[in-house]
Amino acid sequence: MHVLFRLLLLLATAGKRPKLSMFETSSVPMRALITDIDVAGHINNGMYFSLFDLGRFDLMVRAGVWDVMKKNKWTPVVQAETITFRKSVVFNQKFTQETRILGMDEKCIYFEQRMVADGEIYVQATMATRLLSKKGPVSNAEILAMMGVEVPADLVLPDWVARWREDTALPGARKPAPHLWV
């Protein structure tokens, strides 16, 4: 992780911020640091994914998911991600990172994450995530049961997300995935 110091700072301070439900939106004020930018003076496209990690961790801590994860020795992993850039976040610019659960299916929890400045979306990403235990993937049913929550009735995974996930999925880790260009 490129932003380890920021993650440790976030983990130390997120618990002091207002609690959230895991289905609420987390908002984290940020600033584009010198370590985030590239030669063009804006946040490097690859750096956004590391910064988005911070938003998901903020939501997990403030919603109590982090404590359940630590207790059960679960590890979060990203299975797929897609991102759209609208405007550049430049060096020293203040912005807010917003994170919410977009929906769930039988395998993944999907997050929508945004970088917002001056009331406008600059960057938006969608992440397909899972939690893993030493025994393998943790089911969403188990996660919800351990959290004591149910999926809100109005939280329906958008059709495009299901299609994106299906269209871009690689075979599972125990199945062959030959390296052949089509």
Coordinates of N, CA and C in Angstrom, one line a residue:
M1 N 0.8 -1.2 0.0 CA 0.0 0.0 0.0 C 0.9 1.2 0.0
H2 N 0.6 2.2 -0.9 CA 1.4 3.4 -1.1 C 1.2 4.4 0.1
V3 N 0.1 4.3 0.7 CA -0.3 5.3 1.7 C -0.4 4.8 3.1
L4 N 0.6 4.0 3.5 CA 0.6 3.3 4.7 C 0.6 4.3 5.9
F5 N 1.4 5.3 5.9 CA 1.3 6.3 7.0 C -0.1 6.9 7.1
R6 N -0.7 7.3 6.0 CA -2.0 7.9 6.0 C -3.0 6.9 6.5
L7 N -2.8 5.6 6.2 CA -3.8 4.6 6.7 C -3.6 4.4 8.2
L8 N -2.4 4.4 8.7 CA -2.2 4.3 10.2 C -2.8 5.5 10.9
L9 N -2.7 6.7 10.3 CA -3.3 7.9 10.9 C -4.8 7.8 10.8
L10 N -5.3 7.3 9.7 CA -6.8 7.2 9.6 C -7.3 6.2 10.6
L11 N -6.6 5.0 10.8 CA -7.1 4.0 11.7 C -7.0 4.6 13.1
A12 N -6.1 5.5 13.4 CA -6.0 6.0 14.8 C -7.0 7.1 15.0
T13 N -7.5 7.7 14.0 CA -8.5 8.9 14.2 C -9.9 8.6 13.8
A14 N -10.1 7.6 12.9 CA -11.5 7.4 12.4 C -12.5 7.1 13.5
G15 N -12.0 6.4 14.5 CA -12.9 6.0 15.6 C -13.4 7.2 16.4
K16 N -12.7 8.3 16.2 CA -13.1 9.6 16.9 C -14.2 10.4 16.1
R17 N -14.4 10.0 14.9 CA -15.3 10.6 14.0 C -16.7 10.0 14.3
P18 N -17.8 10.7 13.8 CA -19.1 10.1 14.1 C -19.3 8.7 13.5
K19 N -20.0 7.8 14.2 CA -20.2 6.5 13.8 C -21.1 6.5 12.6
L20 N -21.0 5.5 11.7 CA -21.9 5.3 10.6 C -22.4 3.9 10.5
S21 N -23.5 3.7 9.8 CA -24.0 2.4 9.4 C -23.1 2.0 8.2
M22 N -23.0 0.7 8.0 CA -22.2 0.3 6.9 C -22.8 0.7 5.5
F23 N -24.1 1.1 5.6 CA -24.8 1.5 4.4 C -24.9 3.0 4.2
E24 N -24.2 3.8 5.1 CA -24.2 5.2 4.9 C -22.9 5.6 4.1
T25 N -22.8 6.9 3.8 CA -21.7 7.4 3.0 C -20.6 8.0 3.9
S26 N -19.4 7.5 3.7 CA -18.3 8.1 4.5 C -17.7 9.2 3.7
S27 N -17.3 10.3 4.4 CA -16.7 11.4 3.7 C -15.4 11.8 4.4
V28 N -14.3 11.8 3.7 CA -13.0 12.0 4.3 C -12.4 13.2 3.6
P29 N -12.1 14.3 4.4 CA -11.4 15.5 3.8 C -10.0 15.1 3.5
M30 N -9.5 15.5 2.4 CA -8.1 15.2 2.0 C -7.5 16.4 1.3
R31 N -6.2 16.2 1.0 CA -5.4 17.2 0.3 C -4.5 16.4 -0.6
A32 N -4.3 16.9 -1.8 CA -3.3 16.2 -2.7 C -1.9 16.5 -2.3
L33 N -1.2 15.5 -1.9 CA 0.2 15.7 -1.4 C 1.2 15.5 -2.5
I34 N 2.4 15.9 -2.2 CA 3.5 15.8 -3.2 C 3.7 14.3 -3.6
T35 N 3.5 13.4 -2.6 CA 3.7 12.0 -2.9 C 2.6 11.4 -3.8
D36 N 1.5 12.2 -4.0 CA 0.3 11.7 -4.8 C 0.4 12.1 -6.2
I37 N 1.2 13.1 -6.6 CA 1.2 13.6 -7.9 C 2.3 13.1 -8.8
D38 N 2.1 13.3 -10.1 CA 3.0 12.9 -11.1 C 3.6 14.1 -11.8
V39 N 4.4 13.9 -12.8 CA 5.1 15.0 -13.5 C 4.1 16.1 -14.1
A40 N 2.9 15.7 -14.3 CA 1.9 16.6 -14.8 C 1.3 17.5 -13.7
G41 N 1.7 17.3 -12.4 CA 1.2 18.1 -11.3 C -0.1 17.7 -10.7
H42 N -0.7 16.6 -11.2 CA -2.0 16.2 -10.6 C -1.8 14.7 -10.1
I43 N -2.8 14.3 -9.3 CA -2.8 13.0 -8.7 C -2.6 12.0 -9.9
N44 N -1.6 11.1 -9.7 CA -1.4 10.0 -10.7 C -2.6 9.1 -10.7
N45 N -2.9 8.6 -11.9 CA -4.1 7.8 -12.1 C -4.0 6.5 -11.2
G46 N -2.9 5.9 -11.1 CA -2.7 4.7 -10.3 C -2.8 5.0 -8.8
M47 N -2.5 6.3 -8.4 CA -2.6 6.6 -7.0 C -4.0 6.7 -6.4
Y48 N -4.9 7.0 -7.3 CA -6.3 7.1 -6.9 C -6.8 5.8 -6.2
F49 N -6.4 4.6 -6.7 CA -6.8 3.4 -6.1 C -6.3 3.3 -4.7
S50 N -5.0 3.7 -4.4 CA -4.5 3.7 -3.1 C -5.2 4.6 -2.2
L51 N -5.6 5.8 -2.7 CA -6.3 6.8 -1.9 C -7.7 6.3 -1.6
F52 N -8.3 5.6 -2.6 CA -9.7 5.0 -2.4 C -9.6 3.9 -1.3
D53 N -8.5 3.2 -1.1 CA -8.4 2.3 0.0 C -8.7 3.0 1.3
L54 N -8.2 4.2 1.5 CA -8.4 5.0 2.7 C -9.9 5.2 3.0
G55 N -10.6 5.5 1.9 CA -12.1 5.8 2.1 C -12.8 4.5 2.5
R56 N -12.4 3.4 2.0 CA -13.1 2.1 2.4 C -12.7 1.8 3.8
F57 N -11.5 2.0 4.2 CA -11.1 1.8 5.6 C -11.8 2.7 6.6
D58 N -12.0 4.0 6.2 CA -12.8 4.9 7.0 C -14.2 4.4 7.3
L59 N -14.8 4.0 6.2 CA -16.2 3.5 6.3 C -16.2 2.2 7.2
M60 N -15.3 1.3 7.0 CA -15.2 0.1 7.8 C -15.0 0.3 9.3
V61 N -14.1 1.3 9.6 CA -13.8 1.6 11.0 C -15.1 2.3 11.6
R62 N -15.6 3.3 11.0 CA -16.7 4.0 11.5 C -18.0 3.2 11.6
A63 N -18.1 2.2 10.8 CA -19.4 1.4 10.8 C -19.2 0.1 11.7
G64 N -18.0 -0.1 12.3 CA -17.8 -1.2 13.2 C -17.3 -2.5 12.5
V65 N -17.3 -2.4 11.1 CA -16.8 -3.6 10.4 C -15.4 -4.0 10.7
W66 N -14.6 -3.0 10.9 CA -13.1 -3.2 11.1 C -12.9 -4.0 12.4
D67 N -13.7 -3.7 13.4 CA -13.6 -4.5 14.7 C -14.0 -6.0 14.4
V68 N -15.0 -6.2 13.7 CA -15.5 -7.6 13.4 C -14.4 -8.3 12.5
M69 N -13.8 -7.5 11.6 CA -12.8 -8.1 10.7 C -11.6 -8.5 11.6
K70 N -11.1 -7.7 12.5 CA -10.0 -8.0 13.3 C -10.3 -9.2 14.2
K71 N -11.5 -9.2 14.8 CA -11.8 -10.3 15.7 C -11.8 -11.6 15.0
N72 N -12.3 -11.6 13.7 CA -12.3 -12.9 12.9 C -11.1 -13.1 12.0
K73 N -10.2 -12.2 12.1 CA -9.0 -12.3 11.2 C -9.3 -12.4 9.8
W74 N -10.3 -11.5 9.4 CA -10.6 -11.4 8.0 C -9.8 -10.3 7.3
T75 N -9.5 -10.5 6.1 CA -8.7 -9.5 5.3 C -9.5 -9.0 4.1
P76 N -9.5 -7.7 3.9 CA -10.2 -7.2 2.7 C -9.4 -7.3 1.5
V77 N -10.0 -7.7 0.3 CA -9.3 -7.7 -1.0 C -10.2 -7.1 -2.0
V78 N -9.6 -6.5 -3.0 CA -10.3 -6.0 -4.2 C -10.2 -7.0 -5.3
Q79 N -11.4 -7.3 -5.9 CA -11.4 -8.3 -7.0 C -11.4 -7.6 -8.3
A80 N -12.0 -6.5 -8.4 CA -12.1 -5.7 -9.7 C -12.3 -4.3 -9.4
E81 N -11.9 -3.4 -10.3 CA -12.1 -2.0 -10.1 C -12.1 -1.3 -11.4
T82 N -13.0 -0.3 -11.5 CA -13.0 0.5 -12.7 C -13.1 2.0 -12.3
I83 N -12.5 2.9 -13.1 CA -12.4 4.3 -12.7 C -12.7 5.2 -13.9
T84 N -13.3 6.3 -13.6 CA -13.6 7.4 -14.6 C -13.0 8.7 -14.1
F85 N -12.3 9.4 -15.0 CA -11.7 10.7 -14.6 C -12.4 11.8 -15.3
R86 N -12.8 12.8 -14.6 CA -13.5 14.0 -15.2 C -12.6 15.2 -15.2
K87 N -12.0 15.5 -14.0 CA -11.1 16.6 -13.8 C -9.9 16.2 -13.0
S88 N -8.8 16.9 -13.1 CA -7.6 16.6 -12.4 C -7.7 17.2 -11.0
V89 N -7.2 16.4 -10.0 CA -7.0 17.0 -8.7 C -5.5 17.3 -8.7
V90 N -5.2 18.6 -8.4 CA -3.8 19.0 -8.5 C -3.1 19.1 -7.2
F91 N -1.8 19.3 -7.2 CA -1.0 19.4 -6.0 C -1.6 20.4 -5.0
N92 N -1.7 20.0 -3.8 CA -2.2 20.9 -2.7 C -3.7 21.2 -2.7
Q93 N -4.4 20.7 -3.6 CA -5.8 20.9 -3.7 C -6.6 20.1 -2.6
K94 N -7.5 20.8 -2.0 CA -8.4 20.1 -1.0 C -9.5 19.5 -1.8
F95 N -9.9 18.3 -1.3 CA -11.0 17.5 -1.9 C -11.6 16.6 -0.8
T96 N -12.7 16.1 -1.1 CA -13.3 15.1 -0.2 C -13.5 13.8 -0.9
Q97 N -13.1 12.8 -0.2 CA -13.3 11.4 -0.7 C -14.6 10.9 -0.1
E98 N -15.5 10.4 -1.0 CA -16.8 9.9 -0.5 C -16.9 8.4 -0.9
T99 N -17.3 7.6 0.0 CA -17.4 6.1 -0.1 C -18.7 5.6 0.3
R100 N -19.3 4.8 -0.5 CA -20.6 4.1 -0.1 C -20.7 2.8 -0.7
I101 N -21.4 1.9 0.0 CA -21.7 0.6 -0.6 C -22.8 0.8 -1.7
L102 N -22.4 0.4 -2.9 CA -23.3 0.5 -4.1 C -24.3 -0.6 -4.1
G103 N -23.9 -1.8 -3.7 CA -24.8 -3.0 -3.7 C -24.0 -4.2 -3.4
M104 N -24.6 -5.4 -3.4 CA -24.0 -6.6 -3.1 C -24.6 -7.7 -4.0
D105 N -23.8 -8.7 -4.3 CA -24.3 -9.9 -4.9 C -23.9 -11.1 -4.1
E106 N -24.0 -12.3 -4.6 CA -23.7 -13.5 -3.8 C -22.2 -13.6 -3.4
K107 N -21.3 -12.9 -4.1 CA -19.9 -13.0 -3.8 C -19.3 -11.7 -3.3
C108 N -19.7 -10.6 -3.9 CA -18.9 -9.3 -3.6 C -19.8 -8.2 -3.0
I109 N -19.1 -7.3 -2.3 CA -19.6 -6.1 -1.9 C -19.0 -5.0 -2.8
Y110 N -19.9 -4.2 -3.4 CA -19.5 -3.2 -4.4 C -19.5 -1.8 -3.8
F111 N -18.4 -1.1 -3.9 CA -18.3 0.3 -3.4 C -18.3 1.2 -4.6
E112 N -19.0 2.4 -4.4 CA -18.8 3.5 -5.3 C -18.0 4.5 -4.5
Q113 N -17.0 5.1 -5.1 CA -16.1 6.0 -4.4 C -15.9 7.2 -5.4
R114 N -15.8 8.4 -4.8 CA -15.7 9.6 -5.5 C -14.7 10.5 -4.9
M115 N -14.0 11.3 -5.7 CA -13.2 12.4 -5.3 C -14.0 13.7 -5.7
V116 N -14.4 14.5 -4.7 CA -15.2 15.6 -4.9 C -14.5 16.9 -4.5
A117 N -14.5 17.9 -5.4 CA -13.9 19.2 -5.1 C -14.8 20.3 -5.6
D118 N -15.0 21.3 -4.8 CA -15.9 22.5 -5.2 C -17.3 22.0 -5.6
G119 N -17.8 21.0 -4.9 CA -19.1 20.5 -5.1 C -19.3 19.7 -6.4
E120 N -18.1 19.3 -7.0 CA -18.2 18.5 -8.3 C -17.4 17.2 -8.2
I121 N -17.9 16.2 -8.9 CA -17.2 14.9 -9.0 C -16.1 15.1 -9.9
Y122 N -14.9 14.8 -9.4 CA -13.7 14.9 -10.3 C -13.3 13.5 -10.8
V123 N -13.4 12.5 -9.9 CA -13.1 11.1 -10.2 C -14.1 10.2 -9.5
Q124 N -14.5 9.1 -10.2 CA -15.5 8.2 -9.7 C -15.0 6.8 -10.0
A125 N -15.1 5.9 -9.0 CA -14.6 4.5 -9.2 C -15.6 3.5 -8.6
T126 N -15.6 2.3 -9.1 CA -16.5 1.2 -8.6 C -15.5 0.1 -8.3
M127 N -15.7 -0.5 -7.1 CA -14.8 -1.6 -6.6 C -15.6 -2.8 -6.3
A128 N -15.2 -3.9 -6.7 CA -15.8 -5.2 -6.3 C -14.8 -5.8 -5.2
T129 N -15.3 -6.0 -4.0 CA -14.5 -6.4 -2.9 C -15.0 -7.6 -2.2
R130 N -14.2 -8.3 -1.5 CA -14.5 -9.4 -0.6 C -13.7 -9.4 0.6
L131 N -14.2 -10.2 1.6 CA -13.4 -10.4 2.8 C -12.9 -11.9 2.7
L132 N -11.7 -12.1 3.1 CA -11.1 -13.5 3.2 C -10.8 -13.9 4.6
S133 N -11.0 -15.2 4.9 CA -10.5 -15.7 6.1 C -9.4 -16.8 5.7
K134 N -8.8 -17.4 6.7 CA -7.8 -18.4 6.5 C -8.5 -19.6 5.7
K135 N -9.8 -19.8 5.9 CA -10.5 -20.9 5.2 C -11.0 -20.5 3.8
G136 N -10.9 -19.2 3.4 CA -11.3 -18.8 2.1 C -12.3 -17.6 2.2
P137 N -13.0 -17.3 1.1 CA -13.9 -16.2 1.1 C -15.0 -16.2 2.2
V138 N -15.3 -15.1 2.8 CA -16.3 -15.0 3.8 C -17.6 -14.6 3.0
S139 N -18.7 -15.3 3.3 CA -19.9 -15.0 2.6 C -20.5 -13.6 3.1
N140 N -21.2 -13.0 2.2 CA -21.8 -11.7 2.6 C -22.9 -12.0 3.7
A141 N -23.5 -13.2 3.6 CA -24.5 -13.5 4.6 C -23.8 -13.6 6.0
E142 N -22.6 -14.1 6.1 CA -21.9 -14.2 7.3 C -21.5 -12.8 7.8
I143 N -21.0 -12.0 6.9 CA -20.6 -10.6 7.3 C -21.8 -9.9 7.8
L144 N -23.0 -9.9 7.1 CA -24.2 -9.2 7.6 C -24.6 -9.8 9.0
A145 N -24.6 -11.1 9.1 CA -25.0 -11.7 10.4 C -24.1 -11.2 11.5
M146 N -22.8 -11.2 11.3 CA -21.8 -10.7 12.3 C -22.0 -9.3 12.7
M147 N -22.4 -8.5 11.7 CA -22.7 -7.1 11.9 C -24.1 -6.8 12.5
G148 N -24.9 -7.8 12.4 CA -26.3 -7.6 12.9 C -27.1 -6.7 12.1
V149 N -26.9 -6.7 10.8 CA -27.6 -5.8 9.9 C -28.2 -6.6 8.7
E150 N -29.2 -6.0 8.1 CA -29.7 -6.5 6.8 C -29.5 -5.5 5.7
V151 N -29.5 -6.0 4.5 CA -29.3 -5.1 3.4 C -30.6 -4.2 3.2
P152 N -30.5 -2.9 3.1 CA -31.7 -2.1 3.0 C -32.4 -2.5 1.7
A153 N -33.7 -2.4 1.7 CA -34.5 -2.9 0.6 C -34.2 -2.1 -0.7
D154 N -33.8 -0.8 -0.5 CA -33.6 0.1 -1.7 C -32.1 0.0 -2.2
L155 N -31.3 -0.9 -1.6 CA -29.9 -1.1 -2.1 C -29.9 -2.2 -3.1
V156 N -30.1 -1.9 -4.3 CA -30.1 -2.8 -5.4 C -28.9 -2.6 -6.3
L157 N -28.2 -3.6 -6.6 CA -27.0 -3.5 -7.4 C -27.4 -3.1 -8.8
P158 N -26.9 -2.0 -9.4 CA -27.2 -1.6 -10.7 C -26.9 -2.7 -11.7
D159 N -27.7 -2.8 -12.8 CA -27.5 -3.9 -13.8 C -26.1 -3.7 -14.5
W160 N -25.7 -2.5 -14.7 CA -24.4 -2.3 -15.4 C -23.2 -2.9 -14.6
V161 N -23.3 -2.8 -13.2 CA -22.3 -3.3 -12.4 C -22.2 -4.9 -12.5
A162 N -23.4 -5.5 -12.5 CA -23.4 -7.0 -12.6 C -22.8 -7.4 -14.0
R163 N -23.2 -6.6 -15.1 CA -22.7 -6.9 -16.4 C -21.2 -6.7 -16.5
W164 N -20.7 -5.6 -15.9 CA -19.3 -5.3 -15.9 C -18.5 -6.4 -15.2
R165 N -19.0 -6.8 -14.0 CA -18.3 -7.9 -13.3 C -18.3 -9.2 -14.0
E166 N -19.4 -9.5 -14.6 CA -19.4 -10.8 -15.4 C -18.5 -10.7 -16.7
D167 N -18.6 -9.6 -17.3 CA -17.8 -9.4 -18.6 C -16.3 -9.3 -18.4
T168 N -15.9 -8.9 -17.2 CA -14.4 -8.7 -17.0 C -13.8 -9.8 -16.0
A169 N -14.6 -10.7 -15.5 CA -14.1 -11.7 -14.5 C -13.1 -12.6 -15.1
L170 N -12.1 -12.9 -14.4 CA -11.1 -13.9 -14.7 C -11.5 -15.2 -14.0
P171 N -11.0 -16.4 -14.5 CA -11.3 -17.6 -13.8 C -10.8 -17.6 -12.4
G172 N -11.4 -18.3 -11.5 CA -11.0 -18.4 -10.1 C -9.5 -18.8 -10.0
A173 N -8.9 -18.6 -8.8 CA -7.5 -18.9 -8.6 C -7.1 -20.3 -8.8
R174 N -8.1 -21.2 -8.6 CA -7.8 -22.7 -8.7 C -8.1 -23.2 -10.1
K175 N -8.5 -22.3 -11.0 CA -8.8 -22.8 -12.4 C -7.7 -22.2 -13.3
P176 N -7.4 -22.9 -14.4 CA -6.4 -22.3 -15.3 C -6.8 -21.0 -16.0
A177 N -5.9 -20.2 -16.2 CA -6.1 -18.9 -16.9 C -4.9 -18.7 -17.8
P178 N -4.9 -19.5 -18.9 CA -3.8 -19.4 -19.8 C -3.6 -18.0 -20.4
H179 N -2.3 -17.7 -20.6 CA -1.9 -16.4 -21.1 C -1.9 -16.4 -22.6
L180 N -3.1 -16.2 -23.2 CA -3.2 -16.2 -24.7 C -3.9 -14.9 -25.1
W181 N -3.3 -14.2 -26.0 CA -3.9 -13.0 -26.5 C -5.0 -13.4 -27.6
V182 N -6.1 -12.8 -27.5 CA -7.2 -13.2 -28.5 C -7.1 -12.3 -29.7

